[in-house]
Coordinates of C-alpha atoms and ligand atoms in Angstrom, one line a residue:
M6 CA 45.0 22.8 -5.3
K7 CA 41.4 22.5 -4.1
P8 CA 38.9 20.9 -6.5
D9 CA 36.2 23.0 -8.0
Y10 CA 33.1 23.0 -5.9
Y11 CA 30.8 22.4 -8.9
E12 CA 33.0 19.5 -10.0
T13 CA 33.0 18.1 -6.5
L14 CA 29.2 17.9 -6.6
G15 CA 29.2 16.9 -10.2
V16 CA 26.8 19.7 -11.3
A17 CA 27.0 22.4 -14.0
K18 CA 28.0 25.9 -13.0
G19 CA 24.5 27.3 -13.4
A20 CA 22.8 24.4 -11.5
D21 CA 19.7 25.4 -9.5
E22 CA 19.2 24.9 -5.8
K23 CA 17.3 21.7 -6.3
T24 CA 20.0 20.1 -8.4
L25 CA 22.6 21.1 -5.9
K26 CA 20.7 19.6 -3.1
S27 CA 20.0 16.3 -4.7
A28 CA 23.5 15.9 -6.0
F29 CA 24.8 16.6 -2.5
R30 CA 22.3 14.2 -1.0
K31 CA 23.4 11.4 -3.3
L32 CA 27.1 11.9 -2.7
A33 CA 26.7 12.4 1.0
M34 CA 24.9 9.1 1.2
Q35 CA 27.6 7.4 -0.8
F36 CA 30.6 8.7 1.1
H37 CA 29.0 8.8 4.6
P38 CA 31.6 7.6 7.2
D39 CA 29.0 5.2 8.7
K40 CA 28.8 3.5 5.3
N41 CA 32.6 3.5 4.8
P42 CA 34.1 2.8 8.2
G43 CA 37.9 3.4 8.3
D44 CA 38.0 4.6 4.7
H45 CA 40.0 7.8 4.8
E46 CA 39.4 8.6 1.1
A47 CA 35.7 8.4 1.6
E48 CA 36.0 10.6 4.6
R49 CA 38.0 13.1 2.6
R50 CA 35.4 13.1 -0.2
F51 CA 32.6 13.4 2.4
K52 CA 34.2 16.5 3.8
E53 CA 34.8 18.0 0.3
I54 CA 31.2 17.4 -0.7
G55 CA 30.0 19.0 2.5
E56 CA 32.2 22.0 2.1
A57 CA 31.2 22.5 -1.6
Y58 CA 27.5 22.3 -0.7
E59 CA 27.8 24.5 2.3
T60 CA 29.3 27.2 0.1
L61 CA 27.1 26.8 -3.0
K62 CA 23.7 26.6 -1.2
D63 CA 24.4 30.1 0.2
P64 CA 23.6 32.6 -2.6
Q65 CA 26.1 35.2 -1.2
K66 CA 28.9 32.7 -0.8
R67 CA 28.1 31.2 -4.1
A68 CA 28.3 34.6 -5.8
A69 CA 31.7 35.2 -4.2
Y70 CA 32.9 31.8 -5.2
D71 CA 31.8 32.3 -8.8
R72 CA 33.7 35.5 -8.9
F73 CA 36.9 34.8 -7.0
G74 CA 37.0 31.0 -6.7
H75 CA 38.5 29.5 -3.6
A76 CA 40.4 32.8 -3.0
A77 CA 37.1 34.2 -1.9
F78 CA 37.3 32.3 1.4
E79 CA 41.0 32.8 2.2
H80 CA 42.7 35.3 4.4
G81 CA 39.8 36.1 6.6
N82 CA 37.8 38.0 4.0
G83 CA 34.6 37.9 5.9
F84 CA 33.0 34.9 4.4
G85 CA 34.4 32.5 6.9
G86 CA 34.9 29.4 4.9
G87 CA 36.4 26.1 6.0
G88 CA 34.7 26.2 9.3
F89 CA 33.3 22.8 9.3
G90 CA 33.7 20.7 12.4
A91 CA 34.9 23.6 14.5
A92 CA 31.8 25.7 13.7
G93 CA 29.6 22.7 13.5
G94 CA 28.0 24.1 10.3
F95 CA 28.5 20.9 8.4
A96 CA 26.8 18.8 11.0
D97 CA 23.8 21.1 10.7
I98 CA 23.4 20.8 6.9
F99 CA 24.0 17.1 7.3
E100 CA 21.1 17.1 9.8
D101 CA 18.9 19.1 7.4
I102 CA 19.4 16.7 4.5
F103 CA 19.4 13.5 6.4
G104 CA 16.7 14.6 8.7
E105 CA 14.4 14.9 5.7
M106 CA 15.5 11.5 4.4
M107 CA 15.0 9.6 7.6
G108 CA 11.7 11.5 8.0
G109 CA 9.5 9.3 10.0
A110 CA 12.2 7.5 11.9
R111 CA 13.5 10.8 13.2
Q112 CA 10.1 12.2 14.1
R113 CA 9.5 9.2 16.3
R114 CA 11.9 10.4 18.9
T115 CA 11.1 13.6 20.6
N116 CA 12.1 13.8 24.2
G117 CA 12.0 10.1 24.4
R118 CA 8.5 9.9 23.2
E119 CA 8.0 7.4 20.5
R120 CA 5.0 6.9 18.3
G121 CA 3.4 3.5 18.6
A122 CA 3.6 1.1 15.8
D123 CA 0.8 0.7 13.2
L124 CA -1.0 -2.6 13.4
R125 CA -2.5 -4.7 10.7
Y126 CA -5.5 -6.9 11.2
N127 CA -6.7 -9.2 8.5
M128 CA -10.4 -9.8 8.3
E129 CA -12.3 -12.0 6.0
V130 CA -16.0 -11.3 5.3
S131 CA -18.6 -13.1 3.3
L132 CA -20.1 -11.5 0.2
E133 CA -23.4 -11.3 2.1
E134 CA -21.6 -9.2 4.8
A135 CA -20.0 -7.0 2.2
Y136 CA -23.5 -6.6 0.7
S137 CA -25.2 -5.4 3.9
G138 CA -22.3 -4.1 5.8
K139 CA -21.8 -5.0 9.5
T140 CA -20.3 -4.1 12.8
A141 CA -17.6 -6.6 13.6
Q142 CA -16.1 -7.1 17.1
I143 CA -12.4 -7.9 16.9
R144 CA -9.9 -8.6 19.5
V145 CA -6.6 -6.9 19.0
P146 CA -3.5 -7.8 21.0
T147 CA -1.9 -4.5 21.5
S148 CA 0.2 -2.5 23.9
M149 CA -1.7 0.2 25.8
V150 CA -0.6 3.1 27.9
C151 CA 0.3 1.8 31.4
E152 CA -2.3 3.1 33.8
D153 CA -0.1 2.9 36.8
C154 CA 2.4 5.5 35.6
S155 CA 0.2 7.2 33.0
G156 CA 2.7 6.1 30.3
T157 CA 5.7 7.9 31.8
G158 CA 7.5 4.7 32.7
A159 CA 8.4 6.1 36.1
K160 CA 7.2 4.6 39.3
P161 CA 4.0 6.4 40.4
G162 CA 4.8 9.4 42.4
T163 CA 8.2 9.9 40.7
Q164 CA 9.2 11.7 37.5
P165 CA 11.8 10.9 34.9
V166 CA 14.8 13.2 35.2
T167 CA 16.5 15.0 32.3
C168 CA 19.6 13.2 31.1
S169 CA 22.7 14.9 32.3
M170 CA 24.9 13.7 29.4
C171 CA 22.8 15.3 26.6
G172 CA 20.9 17.8 28.6
G173 CA 17.6 16.2 27.4
A174 CA 18.4 16.5 23.7
G175 CA 18.8 12.8 23.2
R176 CA 21.8 13.4 20.9
V177 CA 25.4 14.2 21.7
R178 CA 27.9 15.7 19.4
A179 CA 31.3 14.1 19.1
A180 CA 34.4 15.1 17.1
Q181 CA 35.3 12.6 14.5
G182 CA 38.2 13.4 12.3
F183 CA 37.7 16.8 10.6
F184 CA 34.2 17.3 11.6
S185 CA 31.8 16.7 14.4
I186 CA 28.9 14.3 14.1
E187 CA 25.8 13.8 16.2
R188 CA 25.1 10.5 17.7
T189 CA 22.3 9.1 19.8
C190 CA 23.1 9.8 23.5
P191 CA 24.4 6.5 24.9
S192 CA 23.3 7.4 28.4
C193 CA 19.6 7.7 27.8
N194 CA 19.4 6.0 24.4
G195 CA 18.1 9.1 22.8
R196 CA 15.2 9.6 25.2
G197 CA 16.6 12.7 26.8
Q198 CA 15.3 11.5 30.1
I199 CA 16.3 8.9 32.6
I200 CA 14.0 6.9 34.7
K201 CA 15.6 6.3 38.1
D202 CA 12.7 4.4 39.6
P203 CA 10.9 2.4 36.8
C204 CA 7.2 1.6 37.1
A205 CA 6.9 -1.9 38.3
K206 CA 3.9 -2.8 36.1
C207 CA 5.4 -1.8 32.8
A208 CA 9.2 -2.1 33.7
G209 CA 9.7 1.5 32.7
Q210 CA 8.3 1.1 29.2
G211 CA 5.2 3.2 29.8
R212 CA 3.0 0.6 28.1
V213 CA 1.7 -2.9 28.7
T214 CA 0.4 -5.5 26.4
Q215 CA -3.2 -6.3 26.5
E216 CA -6.0 -7.7 24.4
R217 CA -8.5 -5.2 23.4
S218 CA -12.0 -5.5 22.0
L219 CA -12.8 -3.1 19.3
S220 CA -15.9 -2.7 17.2
V221 CA -15.3 -2.0 13.6
N222 CA -17.9 -0.7 11.2
I223 CA -17.7 -2.5 7.9
P224 CA -19.6 -0.3 5.4
A225 CA -21.9 -1.9 2.7
G226 CA -20.2 -2.3 -0.6
I227 CA -16.6 -2.8 0.5
E228 CA -14.4 -4.6 -2.0
D229 CA -11.8 -7.2 -1.7
G230 CA -8.6 -5.5 -0.5
T231 CA -10.3 -2.5 1.1
R232 CA -8.2 -1.1 3.9
I233 CA -9.9 0.6 6.8
R234 CA -7.8 2.9 9.0
L235 CA -8.7 3.4 12.6
T236 CA -6.6 6.4 13.7
G237 CA -4.9 6.0 17.0
E238 CA -6.1 2.4 17.6
G239 CA -2.7 0.9 17.0
E240 CA 0.1 0.3 19.4
A241 CA 0.3 2.8 22.2
G242 CA 3.2 5.3 22.1
L243 CA 6.2 5.0 24.3
R244 CA 6.5 7.3 27.3
G245 CA 3.6 9.5 26.3
G246 CA 4.1 9.4 22.5
P247 CA 1.1 9.2 20.2
S248 CA -0.5 5.9 19.4
G249 CA -0.1 4.2 16.0
D250 CA -3.0 3.4 13.7
L251 CA -4.8 0.2 13.2
Y252 CA -5.4 -1.0 9.6
I253 CA -8.0 -3.5 8.9
F254 CA -7.3 -5.3 5.7
L255 CA -10.5 -6.8 4.3
S256 CA -10.8 -9.7 2.0
I257 CA -14.0 -11.2 0.7
K258 CA -14.5 -15.0 0.8
P259 CA -15.3 -16.5 -2.6
H260 CA -19.0 -17.1 -3.0
E261 CA -20.5 -20.4 -3.9
F262 CA -22.8 -18.9 -6.6
F263 CA -21.9 -15.4 -7.3
Q264 CA -18.8 -13.9 -8.9
R265 CA -18.3 -10.2 -8.3
D266 CA -17.0 -7.6 -10.8
G267 CA -17.1 -4.2 -9.1
A268 CA -20.7 -3.6 -8.3
D269 CA -22.0 -6.3 -10.7
L270 CA -22.6 -9.9 -9.8
Y271 CA -22.5 -12.9 -12.2
C272 CA -24.3 -16.1 -11.6
K273 CA -23.9 -19.1 -13.9
V274 CA -27.2 -21.0 -14.2
P275 CA -27.2 -24.4 -15.8
I276 CA -30.4 -25.3 -17.6
S277 CA -31.4 -28.4 -19.5
M278 CA -31.3 -28.6 -23.2
T279 CA -35.1 -29.0 -23.3
T280 CA -35.7 -25.9 -21.2
A281 CA -33.4 -24.0 -23.5
A282 CA -35.3 -25.3 -26.5
L283 CA -38.9 -25.1 -25.2
G284 CA -38.5 -22.1 -22.9
G285 CA -39.2 -22.1 -19.1
Q286 CA -38.6 -20.2 -15.9
F287 CA -36.8 -20.5 -12.7
E288 CA -36.2 -18.5 -9.5
V289 CA -32.8 -17.3 -8.3
S290 CA -32.0 -16.2 -4.8
T291 CA -30.4 -12.8 -4.5
L292 CA -28.3 -11.1 -1.8
D293 CA -31.2 -8.9 -0.7
G294 CA -32.8 -12.1 0.6
T295 CA -35.5 -12.3 -2.0
Q296 CA -36.2 -14.6 -5.0
T297 CA -36.3 -13.3 -8.5
R298 CA -38.1 -15.1 -11.3
V299 CA -36.2 -15.4 -14.6
K300 CA -38.1 -16.3 -17.7
I301 CA -36.3 -18.2 -20.4
P302 CA -37.7 -17.7 -23.9
E303 CA -37.7 -20.7 -26.2
G304 CA -34.6 -21.2 -28.3
T305 CA -32.3 -19.7 -25.7
Q306 CA -28.7 -20.1 -26.6
N307 CA -25.7 -21.1 -24.4
G308 CA -24.0 -18.1 -22.8
K309 CA -27.0 -15.9 -23.1
Q310 CA -27.1 -13.3 -20.3
F311 CA -30.1 -12.0 -18.5
R312 CA -29.7 -8.8 -16.5
L313 CA -31.5 -8.4 -13.2
K314 CA -31.3 -4.7 -12.6
G315 CA -30.3 -3.5 -9.1
K316 CA -29.8 -7.0 -7.8
G317 CA -26.0 -6.6 -7.6
M318 CA -23.8 -5.1 -4.9
P319 CA -24.2 -1.7 -3.4
V320 CA -21.6 0.9 -4.3
L321 CA -19.6 2.1 -1.3
R322 CA -21.2 5.2 0.3
Q323 CA -23.4 5.8 -2.7
P324 CA -27.1 5.1 -3.2
V325 CA -26.3 3.0 -6.3
M326 CA -26.7 -0.7 -6.8
G327 CA -25.0 -2.9 -9.4
D328 CA -26.8 -5.6 -11.4
L329 CA -27.0 -9.3 -11.3
Y330 CA -26.2 -11.1 -14.6
I331 CA -27.6 -14.6 -15.0
Q332 CA -25.4 -16.5 -17.4
I333 CA -27.1 -19.4 -19.1
A334 CA -25.1 -22.6 -19.4
I335 CA -27.0 -25.3 -21.4
E336 CA -26.4 -28.8 -20.1
T337 CA -26.2 -31.4 -22.8
P338 CA -28.1 -34.6 -21.8
Q339 CA -26.0 -37.5 -20.6
N340 CA -26.6 -41.1 -19.6
L341 CA -29.4 -41.5 -22.2
T342 CA -31.7 -44.5 -22.0
R343 CA -32.5 -46.5 -25.1
R344 CA -35.9 -44.7 -25.4
Q345 CA -34.4 -41.3 -25.1
R346 CA -31.8 -42.1 -27.7
E347 CA -34.5 -43.2 -30.1
L348 CA -36.5 -40.0 -29.5
L349 CA -33.4 -37.9 -30.1
E350 CA -32.5 -39.8 -33.2
E351 CA -36.0 -39.4 -34.6
F352 CA -35.8 -35.7 -33.7
E353 CA -32.6 -35.4 -35.6
K354 CA -34.2 -37.1 -38.6
I355 CA -37.0 -34.6 -38.9
S356 CA -34.9 -31.5 -38.1
S357 CA -34.3 -28.9 -40.7
K358 CA -31.8 -26.1 -41.3
D359 CA -34.1 -23.7 -39.4
N360 CA -33.7 -25.6 -36.2
S361 CA -30.0 -24.9 -36.0
P362 CA -29.1 -22.2 -38.5
Q363 CA -25.6 -21.7 -37.0
S364 CA -24.4 -25.3 -37.1
S365 CA -26.1 -26.2 -40.4
G366 CA -23.6 -25.9 -43.2
F367 CA -21.0 -24.4 -40.9
F368 CA -18.1 -26.6 -42.2
S369 CA -19.0 -26.0 -45.9
R370 CA -19.1 -22.3 -45.2
M371 CA -15.8 -22.4 -43.5
K372 CA -14.2 -24.4 -46.4
E373 CA -15.5 -21.9 -48.9
F374 CA -14.1 -19.0 -47.0
F375 CA -10.6 -20.4 -46.9
E376 CA -10.7 -21.5 -50.6
G377 CA -11.8 -17.9 -51.4
I378 CA -8.7 -16.6 -49.7
G379 CA -6.5 -19.0 -51.6
E380 CA -7.5 -17.6 -55.0
Ligands
ZN18 ZN1 3.9 1.9 34.1
ZN19 ZN1 21.0 11.6 27.1

C-alpha cells in the first residue's frame, strides 16, 4: 500500500503551494542520495517525496488524487503517474527546487563562462581624510581578461569547440536507481566547450593575474566600516564571463585628539584648576584647518561641554556638518611647592560655603537622607 502523498510530505490536506514546496524542499535535502550514499531507505524516501510533490504541485493531478487517491494514477487513466526516471520529470522538479537553492553557484556556469570572484580591499584612512574626502590610488592584484585570446582560453586564431559528450549543456543525465540525475559533464567539467589548443599566455584559463592601479573616490563624511562597491572591478570572469565586484572596506584610524560619534566630534580639553576658577580662554585646532577660540567662564566645572557649531564631521552626501564638543577636564594641581601649599591652605581657611556649594555639607545631607528613609 502506497503511503498518502500528504503524509509523505508531512503537510495537511489543504496545504497551500508554498507549504508544499518548502516541505518538499526540506525533505528532499534530507534524503538526497548525495547526502546519503548507499542508503537505500533514503533513496526510497527520496523517490516517494519526489512523487508526492510532483503530483500535488499540479492542481489537476492534485484534484484527481484528492478525489480518487492513488487509484487516480493507475491503469493508464490519462494522468500518467509514476513516470519518474523514465520521463525525467522528477529530475526537472529537482532542478527547479535546487536550482533556486544553489542560486548564485548555478548561475556562475553558463556555457563554461564563470563570473569572476568579488574582491575585498581593506583601506585605512585618517579622520582628516574622512573629513575632506580624497581620491586614493590603490594597487589590486587581480586576474584580468587575457588579451592574447580575448578571454576565450583558446590559442589565438582557434576557437573552443562544443563538447561532444554533453552537446554543450555542461551537464549529463545518468540513470541512478529509479530515477535519473544530472551531473556535471566529466568531459568538459561543465563548461560545455573544449579547448583543443589552449592559449599559451593564460594556459586556457582566459585570464591572467596582474596588479592593477585603481583610483578610488573616498567621499567626505564616510564612517568607520563603510563599504564601497566598485562594480566590475573584481576578478575577471572565466572564458568571457562577467567580472566580479571590488569592495573597499574602509576603517578610520583612531585620532589623537578627537573622538567621533556620527557627525559629532568630541575633544577632551584639560584645563588647570585656576583657569577653571578664574576663567580664561584657549584655542583649539579643528579639522577644517582653522583655530577656534573657546572662552571659559569663571567657576567652570569639570565635565562641562562647550559646543562649537558646525565644527564636526560632514554628513555623507549632505550639506550638513556635525558639531565639535569641547569637554572640560579640570586638572588638580600636583607636586606642590611649600609656598603653593601655604597659599592653598590659606585659601581653604578663608573659603565659605558659597565657594563650593556642592561639596559643602554633602556628607551631612547624605546622612540625613538615609536616616530619613530608615524612619
Ligand atoms: Zn589567453
Ligand atoms: Zn561536456
